[in-house]
């Protein structure tokens, strides 16, 4: 049975509260619903909650490990949680610890599986009365559908699509993302089968008995159901569901319909990207227009900053550099990378033999995120939500410039470009592809060079930045199209 992270978390909390040590937790017997657990009656019962402080990095790691297919993952996750809450709060800092090493490897495998999914899912087009819909079948190495589906929402938000994996399916109707169970007794049609066969397949894999009806009603107005071929059987199933099935439906499915929602291009006010490069007479362009950006309130940052800071560079640039967000000087001048990090970046570009005017330079987030401290405004790393909210502007830039290579500088830039959190040191050696077809490379952010702990590390990071810039520029085929 598939176990959600939330179910694991509930059970782990309950064990922690009752002081059950990892060696006594018997995770092998746990099936995710508590029913086969030896101590089922009390396992998930409310307990006097003791407050445990679990660092965000640990929670994020646990969420990743939960997607791994290793049968021991739940036990390993609990051991980590136990240690962190029993005197080893900073355990993750101990890179030599056996558990940390093993879990870090598992998390990297999950991230890689997620990345591969973003790169290798291929949709086929099905034409229906209601319009076109796109379907894909994919078997990720780990159970990463839920963590990866938002990537497809972001990239293919204007399409209606369904992705089917051995762990279940995801469906996007341009408004909402829904997860559903897949009935694998239905054989996959051959690749060259007719559209009708594929449609039949998609109708039959969807298992409405696993739907959270209450959630579905709330998140997806009934009026939408008729547009989902797989939802045609829902009313009958709801009507005929036995009480037991009804209870199952009510208790198991918070995950089935995620409250994830994005708006469509025209609604969210994305300017039409100058795809045909009609603007090429202007050697330099800024997408989106400055005024559009100044008035952006997709996240709270716009209201606090002085102005929006769009990217800058030739429309024909083959390489796009993406940083994190404008700093204090950029916020005041309205131009990207003009402060200390910018000066270092421009020096590194020169050392790599690249004219900084030949590349398009921008940021994942277009407004300065800061915390006031006295008279100073201290840089504050943007939240993932803020980076995602700003994704429409970065998408518009990528659309407009159509670079061959995007060099993401730092982890925030990687989230903006790839829609997922990756470690820069690992992503530097990954082969990443943006849905536009652009090759994505990763390097250190110039600020990481500035903040390096000592001179040798600074020199090392600086050299890595220069060599990544050079390699990316070569891969892009030089300055302009
Ligand atoms: N850091 C960034 O990521 N971008 C800028 O524009 C300036 C500093």
Tab-separated table of C-alpha atoms and ligand atoms in Angstrom:
chain	number	residue	atom	x	y	z
A	1	UNK	CA	0.000	0.000	0.000
A	2	UNK	CA	1.143	3.495	-0.795
A	3	UNK	CA	1.862	5.545	2.308
A	4	UNK	CA	1.722	9.318	2.332
A	5	UNK	CA	4.286	11.399	4.160
A	6	UNK	CA	1.465	12.817	6.278
A	7	UNK	CA	0.458	9.330	7.438
A	8	UNK	CA	4.067	8.594	8.376
A	9	UNK	CA	4.334	11.905	10.179
A	10	UNK	CA	1.176	11.290	12.210
A	11	UNK	CA	2.388	7.885	13.244
A	12	UNK	CA	5.927	9.054	13.992
A	13	UNK	CA	4.599	11.902	16.157
A	14	UNK	CA	2.497	9.481	18.087
A	15	UNK	CA	5.462	7.145	18.661
A	16	UNK	CA	7.665	10.049	19.701
A	17	UNK	CA	5.089	11.314	22.145
A	18	UNK	CA	4.908	7.856	23.719
A	19	UNK	CA	8.702	7.638	23.918
A	20	UNK	CA	8.964	4.587	21.631
A	21	UNK	CA	12.649	4.219	20.739
A	22	UNK	CA	13.579	3.469	17.095
A	23	UNK	CA	14.584	-0.108	17.911
A	24	UNK	CA	11.095	-0.784	19.323
A	25	UNK	CA	9.071	0.950	16.646
A	26	UNK	CA	8.498	-2.076	14.355
A	27	UNK	CA	8.037	-0.045	11.197
A	28	UNK	CA	8.178	-3.207	9.080
A	29	UNK	CA	4.733	-4.151	10.372
A	30	UNK	CA	3.261	-0.730	9.783
A	31	UNK	CA	1.082	-0.412	6.691
A	32	UNK	CA	0.285	3.260	6.763
A	33	UNK	CA	-3.210	2.934	8.174
A	34	UNK	CA	-2.225	1.613	11.575
A	35	UNK	CA	-4.380	-1.453	11.112
A	36	UNK	CA	-1.625	-4.051	11.121
A	37	UNK	CA	0.465	-2.399	13.722
A	38	UNK	CA	0.775	-4.539	16.840
A	39	UNK	CA	-0.266	-1.621	18.964
A	40	UNK	CA	-2.919	-0.433	16.560
A	41	UNK	CA	-5.450	0.758	19.089
A	42	UNK	CA	-3.197	3.391	20.499
A	43	UNK	CA	-0.743	3.899	17.666
A	44	UNK	CA	-2.287	6.968	16.123
A	45	UNK	CA	-4.500	7.959	18.989
A	46	UNK	CA	-4.152	11.532	20.197
A	47	UNK	CA	-1.432	11.754	22.799
A	48	UNK	CA	-0.310	14.498	25.082
A	49	UNK	CA	1.738	16.337	22.470
A	50	UNK	CA	5.136	17.373	23.558
A	51	UNK	CA	6.575	20.156	21.474
A	52	UNK	CA	9.562	18.964	19.477
A	53	UNK	CA	11.539	21.443	17.477
A	54	UNK	CA	12.510	19.824	14.218
A	55	UNK	CA	14.692	21.923	11.907
A	56	UNK	CA	13.126	22.735	8.533
A	57	UNK	CA	16.052	21.013	6.768
A	58	UNK	CA	15.208	17.775	8.562
A	59	UNK	CA	11.541	17.991	7.572
A	60	UNK	CA	12.519	18.659	3.980
A	61	UNK	CA	14.912	15.692	4.029
A	62	UNK	CA	12.234	13.440	5.516
A	63	UNK	CA	9.772	14.467	2.810
A	64	UNK	CA	12.287	13.470	0.180
A	65	UNK	CA	13.160	10.143	1.810
A	66	UNK	CA	9.445	9.304	2.029
A	67	UNK	CA	9.451	9.082	-1.784
A	68	UNK	CA	12.301	6.531	-1.842
A	69	UNK	CA	11.419	2.929	-2.590
A	70	UNK	CA	13.767	1.443	0.041
A	71	UNK	CA	11.517	-0.720	2.277
A	72	UNK	CA	13.462	0.488	5.312
A	73	UNK	CA	12.789	4.146	4.641
A	74	UNK	CA	10.159	4.605	7.349
A	75	UNK	CA	12.399	3.120	10.020
A	76	UNK	CA	15.351	5.224	8.860
A	77	UNK	CA	13.229	8.347	8.853
A	78	UNK	CA	12.065	7.663	12.375
A	79	UNK	CA	15.614	7.054	13.589
A	80	UNK	CA	16.632	10.418	12.166
A	81	UNK	CA	13.659	12.115	13.803
A	82	UNK	CA	14.371	10.419	17.104
A	83	UNK	CA	18.023	11.423	17.118
A	84	UNK	CA	17.264	15.026	16.148
A	85	UNK	CA	14.701	15.308	18.946
A	86	UNK	CA	16.878	13.524	21.497
A	87	UNK	CA	19.957	15.671	21.867
A	88	UNK	CA	21.283	15.695	18.297
A	89	UNK	CA	19.449	18.752	16.985
A	90	UNK	CA	22.240	19.560	14.505
A	91	UNK	CA	22.764	15.996	13.349
A	92	UNK	CA	22.558	16.949	9.671
A	93	UNK	CA	25.703	19.030	10.078
A	94	UNK	CA	27.652	15.860	10.795
A	95	UNK	CA	28.545	14.841	7.280
A	96	UNK	CA	30.481	11.814	8.554
A	97	UNK	CA	27.519	10.249	10.379
A	98	UNK	CA	26.423	6.954	8.790
A	99	UNK	CA	22.695	7.768	8.924
A	100	UNK	CA	23.290	11.231	7.480
A	101	UNK	CA	25.386	9.798	4.651
A	102	UNK	CA	22.805	7.142	3.808
A	103	UNK	CA	19.854	9.516	3.981
A	104	UNK	CA	21.645	12.156	1.925
A	105	UNK	CA	22.266	9.552	-0.780
A	106	UNK	CA	18.644	8.475	-0.727
A	107	UNK	CA	17.464	12.076	-0.942
A	108	UNK	CA	19.798	12.699	-3.882
A	109	UNK	CA	18.365	9.630	-5.641
A	110	UNK	CA	14.835	10.952	-5.096
A	111	UNK	CA	15.759	14.393	-6.430
A	112	UNK	CA	17.393	12.812	-9.437
A	113	UNK	CA	14.313	10.668	-10.100
A	114	UNK	CA	12.198	13.800	-9.892
A	115	UNK	CA	14.495	15.631	-12.252
A	116	UNK	CA	14.477	12.751	-14.721
A	117	UNK	CA	10.722	12.840	-14.643
A	118	UNK	CA	10.705	16.515	-15.577
A	119	UNK	CA	13.075	15.790	-18.429
A	120	UNK	CA	11.702	12.536	-19.830
A	121	UNK	CA	7.929	12.589	-19.504
A	122	UNK	CA	6.508	12.653	-23.017
A	123	UNK	CA	2.887	13.549	-23.594
A	124	UNK	CA	0.745	12.176	-26.382
A	125	UNK	CA	-2.080	14.272	-27.691
A	126	UNK	CA	-5.643	12.976	-27.458
A	127	UNK	CA	-8.467	14.800	-29.184
A	128	UNK	CA	-11.806	14.668	-27.453
A	129	UNK	CA	-15.128	16.441	-27.857
A	130	UNK	CA	-14.154	18.823	-25.080
A	131	UNK	CA	-10.822	19.628	-26.702
A	132	UNK	CA	-7.277	18.384	-26.663
A	133	UNK	CA	-5.787	16.635	-23.705
A	134	UNK	CA	-2.291	15.306	-23.188
A	135	UNK	CA	-1.458	12.039	-21.540
A	136	UNK	CA	1.805	10.467	-20.485
A	137	UNK	CA	2.835	7.199	-18.890
A	138	UNK	CA	6.022	7.246	-16.877
A	139	UNK	CA	7.675	4.952	-14.334
A	140	UNK	CA	9.915	7.060	-12.067
A	141	UNK	CA	12.626	5.283	-10.116
A	142	UNK	CA	11.066	6.557	-6.897
A	143	UNK	CA	7.572	7.629	-5.936
A	144	UNK	CA	7.997	11.239	-7.007
A	145	UNK	CA	4.751	11.962	-8.823
A	146	UNK	CA	3.344	14.240	-6.146
A	147	UNK	CA	6.487	16.233	-5.620
A	148	UNK	CA	7.088	16.584	-9.357
A	149	UNK	CA	3.542	17.259	-10.608
A	150	UNK	CA	3.683	20.981	-9.651
A	151	UNK	CA	6.593	21.321	-12.084
A	152	UNK	CA	4.297	20.255	-14.915
A	153	UNK	CA	1.583	22.586	-13.655
A	154	UNK	CA	4.021	25.436	-13.836
A	155	UNK	CA	5.388	24.500	-17.218
A	156	UNK	CA	2.247	23.258	-18.920
A	157	UNK	CA	-0.352	25.242	-17.002
A	158	UNK	CA	-2.357	26.076	-20.108
A	159	UNK	CA	-2.747	22.429	-21.188
A	160	UNK	CA	-5.103	19.768	-19.877
A	161	UNK	CA	-2.919	16.779	-19.013
A	162	UNK	CA	-2.782	13.477	-17.185
A	163	UNK	CA	0.334	11.637	-16.052
A	164	UNK	CA	0.074	7.996	-15.064
A	165	UNK	CA	2.744	6.242	-13.002
A	166	UNK	CA	2.847	2.912	-11.172
A	167	UNK	CA	2.155	4.857	-7.966
A	168	UNK	CA	-0.934	6.646	-9.217
A	169	UNK	CA	-1.898	9.403	-11.577
A	170	UNK	CA	-2.026	13.187	-11.629
A	171	UNK	CA	-4.500	15.220	-13.574
A	172	UNK	CA	-4.418	18.947	-14.354
A	173	UNK	CA	-7.465	20.636	-15.874
A	174	UNK	CA	-5.919	24.117	-16.150
A	175	UNK	CA	-7.356	25.037	-12.782
A	176	UNK	CA	-6.628	22.285	-10.316
A	177	UNK	CA	-4.269	19.452	-9.773
A	178	UNK	CA	-5.832	16.161	-8.668
A	179	UNK	CA	-4.148	12.869	-7.783
A	180	UNK	CA	-5.890	9.577	-8.313
A	181	UNK	CA	-5.212	5.903	-7.924
A	182	UNK	CA	-4.513	3.773	-10.933
A	183	UNK	CA	-6.065	0.425	-11.579
A	184	UNK	CA	-3.183	-1.487	-13.129
A	185	UNK	CA	-5.272	-4.452	-14.163
A	186	UNK	CA	-5.882	-2.589	-17.397
A	187	UNK	CA	-3.102	-3.241	-19.879
A	188	UNK	CA	-1.339	-0.311	-21.446
A	189	UNK	CA	-2.247	0.159	-25.107
A	190	UNK	CA	0.646	-0.326	-27.495
A	191	UNK	CA	2.394	2.897	-28.410
A	192	UNK	CA	0.823	2.962	-31.882
A	193	UNK	CA	-2.673	2.064	-30.687
A	194	UNK	CA	-5.535	4.224	-31.802
A	195	UNK	CA	-6.648	7.171	-29.766
A	196	UNK	CA	-9.832	5.347	-28.766
A	197	UNK	CA	-7.812	2.610	-27.097
A	198	UNK	CA	-5.801	5.136	-25.152
A	199	UNK	CA	-8.933	6.923	-24.042
A	200	UNK	CA	-10.444	3.674	-22.857
A	201	UNK	CA	-7.267	3.008	-20.945
A	202	UNK	CA	-7.307	6.359	-19.207
A	203	UNK	CA	-10.938	5.951	-18.331
A	204	UNK	CA	-10.357	2.559	-16.790
A	205	UNK	CA	-7.218	3.235	-14.752
A	206	UNK	CA	-8.904	5.912	-12.728
A	207	UNK	CA	-10.273	4.445	-9.524
A	208	UNK	CA	-13.007	6.702	-8.181
A	209	UNK	CA	-13.387	4.599	-5.040
A	210	UNK	CA	-10.170	6.154	-3.864
A	211	UNK	CA	-11.362	9.702	-4.307
A	212	UNK	CA	-11.831	12.000	-1.399
A	213	UNK	CA	-15.279	13.099	-2.339
A	214	UNK	CA	-15.552	15.894	0.186
A	215	UNK	CA	-12.208	17.335	-0.846
A	216	UNK	CA	-13.008	16.879	-4.468
A	217	UNK	CA	-16.299	18.729	-4.129
A	218	UNK	CA	-14.528	21.516	-2.322
A	219	UNK	CA	-11.562	21.798	-4.647
A	220	UNK	CA	-13.125	20.928	-7.962
A	221	UNK	CA	-16.634	22.216	-8.572
A	222	UNK	CA	-18.901	19.434	-9.775
A	223	UNK	CA	-19.373	21.362	-13.006
A	224	UNK	CA	-15.796	20.498	-13.911
A	225	UNK	CA	-16.218	16.786	-13.505
A	226	UNK	CA	-17.902	16.367	-16.840
A	227	UNK	CA	-14.732	17.575	-18.517
A	228	UNK	CA	-12.740	14.727	-17.037
A	229	UNK	CA	-13.242	11.536	-19.005
A	230	UNK	CA	-12.070	9.541	-16.023
A	231	UNK	CA	-14.631	11.231	-13.803
A	232	UNK	CA	-17.646	9.989	-15.743
A	233	UNK	CA	-18.132	7.108	-13.331
A	234	UNK	CA	-17.862	9.210	-10.190
A	235	UNK	CA	-21.560	9.984	-9.579
A	236	UNK	CA	-22.486	6.323	-9.914
A	237	UNK	CA	-19.721	5.297	-7.614
A	238	UNK	CA	-20.558	7.835	-4.994
A	239	UNK	CA	-24.176	6.783	-5.087
A	240	UNK	CA	-23.317	3.109	-4.848
A	241	UNK	CA	-20.466	3.251	-2.392
A	242	UNK	CA	-20.892	0.940	0.532
A	243	UNK	CA	-20.613	2.410	3.987
A	244	UNK	CA	-17.262	0.779	4.471
A	245	UNK	CA	-15.948	2.176	1.217
A	246	UNK	CA	-17.402	5.517	2.197
A	247	UNK	CA	-15.483	5.489	5.457
A	248	UNK	CA	-12.347	4.498	3.652
A	249	UNK	CA	-12.872	7.364	1.290
A	250	UNK	CA	-13.335	9.775	4.149
A	251	UNK	CA	-10.284	8.730	6.119
A	252	UNK	CA	-7.555	8.052	3.634
A	253	UNK	CA	-7.488	10.723	1.115
A	254	UNK	CA	-6.387	14.152	2.143
A	255	UNK	CA	-3.757	13.888	-0.531
A	256	UNK	CA	-6.007	13.144	-3.458
A	257	UNK	CA	-6.827	16.674	-4.536
A	258	UNK	CA	-4.138	19.141	-3.705
A	259	UNK	CA	-5.154	22.750	-3.174
A	260	UNK	CA	-2.652	23.745	-5.799
A	261	UNK	CA	-3.853	26.414	-8.111
A	262	UNK	CA	-2.316	28.678	-10.687
A	263	UNK	CA	-3.944	31.054	-13.047
A	264	UNK	CA	-3.720	31.021	-16.770
A	265	UNK	CA	-1.406	33.303	-18.697
A	266	UNK	CA	-3.965	35.876	-19.744
A	267	UNK	CA	-5.450	36.046	-16.242
A	268	UNK	CA	-2.151	36.471	-14.540
A	269	UNK	CA	-1.214	39.368	-16.776
A	270	UNK	CA	1.869	37.946	-18.421
A	271	UNK	CA	2.816	40.187	-21.295
A	272	UNK	CA	2.934	38.467	-24.640
A	273	UNK	CA	6.468	37.324	-25.065
A	274	UNK	CA	8.140	38.767	-28.145
A	275	UNK	CA	8.691	35.303	-29.574
A	276	UNK	CA	9.464	36.280	-33.134
A	277	UNK	CA	12.213	38.549	-32.004
A	278	UNK	CA	10.516	41.462	-33.713
A	279	UNK	CA	12.164	43.539	-31.054
A	280	UNK	CA	15.553	42.513	-32.244
A	281	UNK	CA	16.239	46.004	-33.563
A	282	UNK	CA	16.699	47.003	-29.965
A	283	UNK	CA	19.980	45.450	-29.001
A	284	UNK	CA	18.933	45.230	-25.416
A	285	UNK	CA	15.570	44.407	-23.974
A	286	UNK	CA	13.849	44.034	-20.666
A	287	UNK	CA	11.094	41.507	-20.133
A	288	UNK	CA	8.632	42.126	-18.651
A	289	UNK	CA	8.187	45.846	-19.068
A	290	UNK	CA	9.332	47.790	-16.081
A	291	UNK	CA	5.933	49.255	-15.230
A	292	UNK	CA	4.243	45.857	-15.306
A	293	UNK	CA	6.794	44.580	-12.876
A	294	UNK	CA	6.609	47.591	-10.575
A	295	UNK	CA	2.920	46.937	-10.055
A	296	UNK	CA	3.279	43.166	-9.573
A	297	UNK	CA	1.676	42.013	-6.312
A	298	UNK	CA	1.767	38.264	-6.909
A	299	UNK	CA	3.674	38.057	-3.627
A	300	UNK	CA	4.239	40.547	-0.793
A	301	UNK	CA	7.761	41.574	-1.906
A	302	UNK	CA	6.571	44.059	-4.535
A	303	UNK	CA	4.870	46.270	-1.971
A	304	UNK	CA	8.048	46.684	0.101
A	305	UNK	CA	10.665	47.124	-2.590
A	306	UNK	CA	11.509	50.405	-4.341
A	307	UNK	CA	10.857	48.975	-7.786
A	308	UNK	CA	10.891	45.811	-9.869
A	309	UNK	CA	14.191	44.839	-11.474
A	310	UNK	CA	13.794	43.076	-14.823
A	311	UNK	CA	16.605	41.275	-16.568
A	312	UNK	CA	18.806	42.944	-19.118
A	313	UNK	CA	20.738	41.947	-22.213
A	314	UNK	CA	20.527	41.400	-25.958
A	315	UNK	CA	17.380	39.741	-27.279
A	316	UNK	CA	19.589	37.485	-29.354
A	317	UNK	CA	21.672	36.288	-26.388
A	318	UNK	CA	22.292	32.542	-26.431
A	319	UNK	CA	23.181	32.420	-22.771
A	320	UNK	CA	20.963	33.558	-19.903
A	321	UNK	CA	22.365	34.030	-16.406
A	322	UNK	CA	19.868	33.750	-13.582
A	323	UNK	CA	20.656	35.038	-10.084
A	324	UNK	CA	18.522	35.058	-6.968
A	325	UNK	CA	17.018	38.513	-6.499
A	326	UNK	CA	18.046	42.185	-6.654
A	327	UNK	CA	20.066	43.446	-3.700
A	328	UNK	CA	20.018	46.869	-2.097
A	329	UNK	CA	21.840	48.651	-4.954
A	330	UNK	CA	19.863	46.868	-7.652
A	331	UNK	CA	16.628	47.840	-5.900
A	332	UNK	CA	17.649	51.507	-5.966
A	333	UNK	CA	19.007	51.548	-9.523
A	334	UNK	CA	16.452	49.196	-11.137
A	335	UNK	CA	19.254	47.225	-12.826
A	336	UNK	CA	20.372	43.653	-12.112
A	337	UNK	CA	23.785	42.800	-10.705
A	338	UNK	CA	25.225	46.277	-10.167
A	339	UNK	CA	26.169	45.859	-6.476
A	340	UNK	CA	29.061	43.882	-4.912
A	341	UNK	CA	27.863	40.500	-6.242
A	342	UNK	CA	27.360	42.083	-9.646
A	343	UNK	CA	30.875	43.484	-9.703
A	344	UNK	CA	32.266	40.065	-8.845
A	345	UNK	CA	30.110	38.459	-11.534
A	346	UNK	CA	31.289	40.887	-14.179
A	347	UNK	CA	34.910	40.264	-13.170
A	348	UNK	CA	34.348	36.523	-13.434
A	349	UNK	CA	32.742	36.956	-16.862
A	350	UNK	CA	35.758	38.935	-18.033
A	351	UNK	CA	38.122	36.260	-16.704
A	352	UNK	CA	36.111	33.680	-18.636
A	353	UNK	CA	36.591	35.781	-21.771
A	354	UNK	CA	32.908	36.736	-21.995
A	355	UNK	CA	31.637	40.210	-22.763
A	356	UNK	CA	29.017	40.885	-20.085
A	357	UNK	CA	26.978	42.797	-22.669
A	358	UNK	CA	26.634	39.622	-24.733
A	359	UNK	CA	24.601	37.649	-22.204
A	360	UNK	CA	21.136	38.156	-20.792
A	361	UNK	CA	21.337	38.663	-17.017
A	362	UNK	CA	18.314	38.319	-14.774
A	363	UNK	CA	17.036	37.029	-11.431
A	364	UNK	CA	14.579	34.384	-10.254
A	365	UNK	CA	12.844	37.016	-8.112
A	366	UNK	CA	12.346	40.540	-9.417
A	367	UNK	CA	11.875	42.469	-6.169
A	368	UNK	CA	14.330	42.972	-3.311
A	369	UNK	CA	13.550	40.820	-0.287
A	370	UNK	CA	14.969	42.331	2.885
A	371	UNK	CA	14.610	42.819	6.598
A	372	UNK	CA	15.102	46.313	8.024
A	373	UNK	CA	17.862	46.448	10.611
A	374	UNK	CA	18.290	49.990	11.904
A	375	UNK	CA	18.865	52.079	8.804
A	376	UNK	CA	20.076	49.100	6.802
A	377	UNK	CA	18.083	46.708	4.692
A	378	UNK	CA	19.466	43.210	5.152
A	379	UNK	CA	19.140	40.692	2.335
A	380	UNK	CA	16.613	37.964	3.096
A	381	UNK	CA	16.564	34.757	1.075
A	382	UNK	CA	13.271	34.675	-0.817
A	383	UNK	CA	10.806	31.979	0.191
A	384	UNK	CA	10.072	29.189	-2.272
A	385	UNK	CA	6.500	30.575	-2.619
A	386	UNK	CA	7.925	33.939	-3.639
A	387	UNK	CA	10.247	32.367	-6.177
A	388	UNK	CA	7.346	30.381	-7.591
A	389	UNK	CA	5.085	33.423	-7.707
A	390	UNK	CA	7.766	35.214	-9.726
A	391	UNK	CA	8.085	32.251	-12.113
A	392	UNK	CA	5.749	33.816	-14.657
A	393	UNK	CA	8.210	36.647	-15.229
A	394	UNK	CA	11.167	34.354	-15.587
A	395	UNK	CA	9.139	32.166	-17.964
A	396	UNK	CA	8.300	35.236	-20.035
A	397	UNK	CA	12.004	36.091	-20.238
A	398	UNK	CA	12.966	32.567	-21.257
A	399	UNK	CA	10.199	32.600	-23.859
A	400	UNK	CA	11.299	35.937	-25.230
A	401	UNK	CA	15.042	35.346	-25.336
A	402	UNK	CA	14.902	31.597	-26.128
A	403	UNK	CA	18.446	31.022	-24.834
A	404	UNK	CA	20.354	27.858	-25.737
A	405	UNK	CA	21.812	27.672	-22.240
A	406	UNK	CA	20.495	28.942	-18.916
A	407	UNK	CA	23.092	29.165	-16.162
A	408	UNK	CA	21.359	29.127	-12.773
A	409	UNK	CA	23.548	30.741	-10.130
A	410	UNK	CA	22.667	29.380	-6.714
A	411	UNK	CA	19.829	27.337	-5.234
A	412	UNK	CA	17.119	30.017	-5.557
A	413	UNK	CA	17.870	30.379	-9.257
A	414	UNK	CA	17.583	26.610	-9.641
A	415	UNK	CA	14.150	26.666	-8.025
A	416	UNK	CA	13.097	29.480	-10.367
A	417	UNK	CA	14.360	27.715	-13.485
A	418	UNK	CA	13.717	24.045	-12.690
A	419	UNK	CA	10.832	24.364	-10.244
A	420	UNK	CA	12.594	22.270	-7.637
A	421	UNK	CA	15.135	22.549	-4.871
A	422	UNK	CA	18.498	21.089	-5.859
A	423	UNK	CA	21.880	21.323	-4.216
A	424	UNK	CA	24.171	23.454	-6.343
A	425	UNK	CA	27.178	21.196	-5.785
A	426	UNK	CA	25.148	18.227	-7.093
A	427	UNK	CA	23.307	20.092	-9.847
A	428	UNK	CA	26.640	21.293	-11.296
A	429	UNK	CA	27.193	17.812	-12.662
A	430	UNK	CA	23.596	17.087	-13.700
A	431	UNK	CA	22.248	17.251	-17.212
A	432	UNK	CA	19.229	19.454	-16.804
A	433	UNK	CA	16.836	20.433	-19.551
A	434	UNK	CA	14.307	23.225	-19.373
A	435	UNK	CA	10.909	22.492	-21.001
A	436	UNK	CA	11.728	25.182	-23.567
A	437	UNK	CA	14.547	22.885	-24.689
A	438	UNK	CA	17.278	25.083	-23.227
A	439	UNK	CA	20.124	23.315	-21.500
A	440	UNK	CA	20.232	24.256	-17.819
A	441	UNK	CA	23.508	24.402	-15.961
A	442	UNK	CA	24.179	25.256	-12.352
A	443	UNK	CA	26.943	27.187	-10.680
A	444	UNK	CA	27.632	28.992	-7.435
A	445	UNK	CA	26.081	32.378	-6.826
A	446	UNK	CA	28.639	35.227	-6.821
A	447	UNK	CA	27.528	36.034	-3.243
A	448	UNK	CA	28.635	32.554	-2.198
A	449	UNK	CA	32.110	33.523	-3.403
A	450	UNK	CA	31.943	36.801	-1.486
A	451	UNK	CA	30.796	35.047	1.678
A	452	UNK	CA	33.245	32.138	1.487
A	453	UNK	CA	34.570	31.108	4.846
A	454	UNK	CA	38.252	31.709	4.086
A	455	UNK	CA	40.550	32.700	1.245
A	456	UNK	CA	41.267	29.188	-0.093
A	457	UNK	CA	37.528	28.434	-0.288
A	458	UNK	CA	36.920	31.803	-1.897
A	459	UNK	CA	39.535	31.067	-4.552
A	460	UNK	CA	38.050	27.626	-5.132
A	461	UNK	CA	34.501	28.950	-5.588
A	462	UNK	CA	35.677	31.818	-7.753
A	463	UNK	CA	37.567	29.410	-10.032
A	464	UNK	CA	34.497	27.151	-10.232
A	465	UNK	CA	32.296	30.116	-11.165
A	466	UNK	CA	34.697	31.243	-13.910
A	467	UNK	CA	35.038	27.757	-15.329
A	468	UNK	CA	31.246	27.154	-15.235
A	469	UNK	CA	30.666	30.477	-17.006
A	470	UNK	CA	33.192	29.572	-19.678
A	471	UNK	CA	31.807	26.064	-20.196
A	472	UNK	CA	28.221	27.342	-20.361
A	473	UNK	CA	29.153	30.039	-22.866
A	474	UNK	CA	30.888	27.458	-25.057
A	475	UNK	CA	27.909	25.098	-24.805
A	476	UNK	CA	25.640	27.978	-25.848
A	477	UNK	CA	27.742	28.453	-28.959
A	478	UNK	CA	28.960	31.916	-28.053
A	479	UNK	CA	27.365	35.309	-27.874
A	480	UNK	CA	24.331	35.570	-30.085
A	481	UNK	CA	22.082	33.750	-32.513
B	1	LIG	N1	22.299	39.090	-6.303
B	1	LIG	C1	21.469	38.579	-7.228
B	1	LIG	O1	21.147	37.387	-7.210
B	1	LIG	N2	21.017	39.380	-8.170
B	1	LIG	C2	21.319	40.662	-8.275
B	1	LIG	O2	20.838	41.315	-9.190
B	1	LIG	C3	22.199	41.179	-7.295
B	1	LIG	C4	22.682	40.383	-6.306
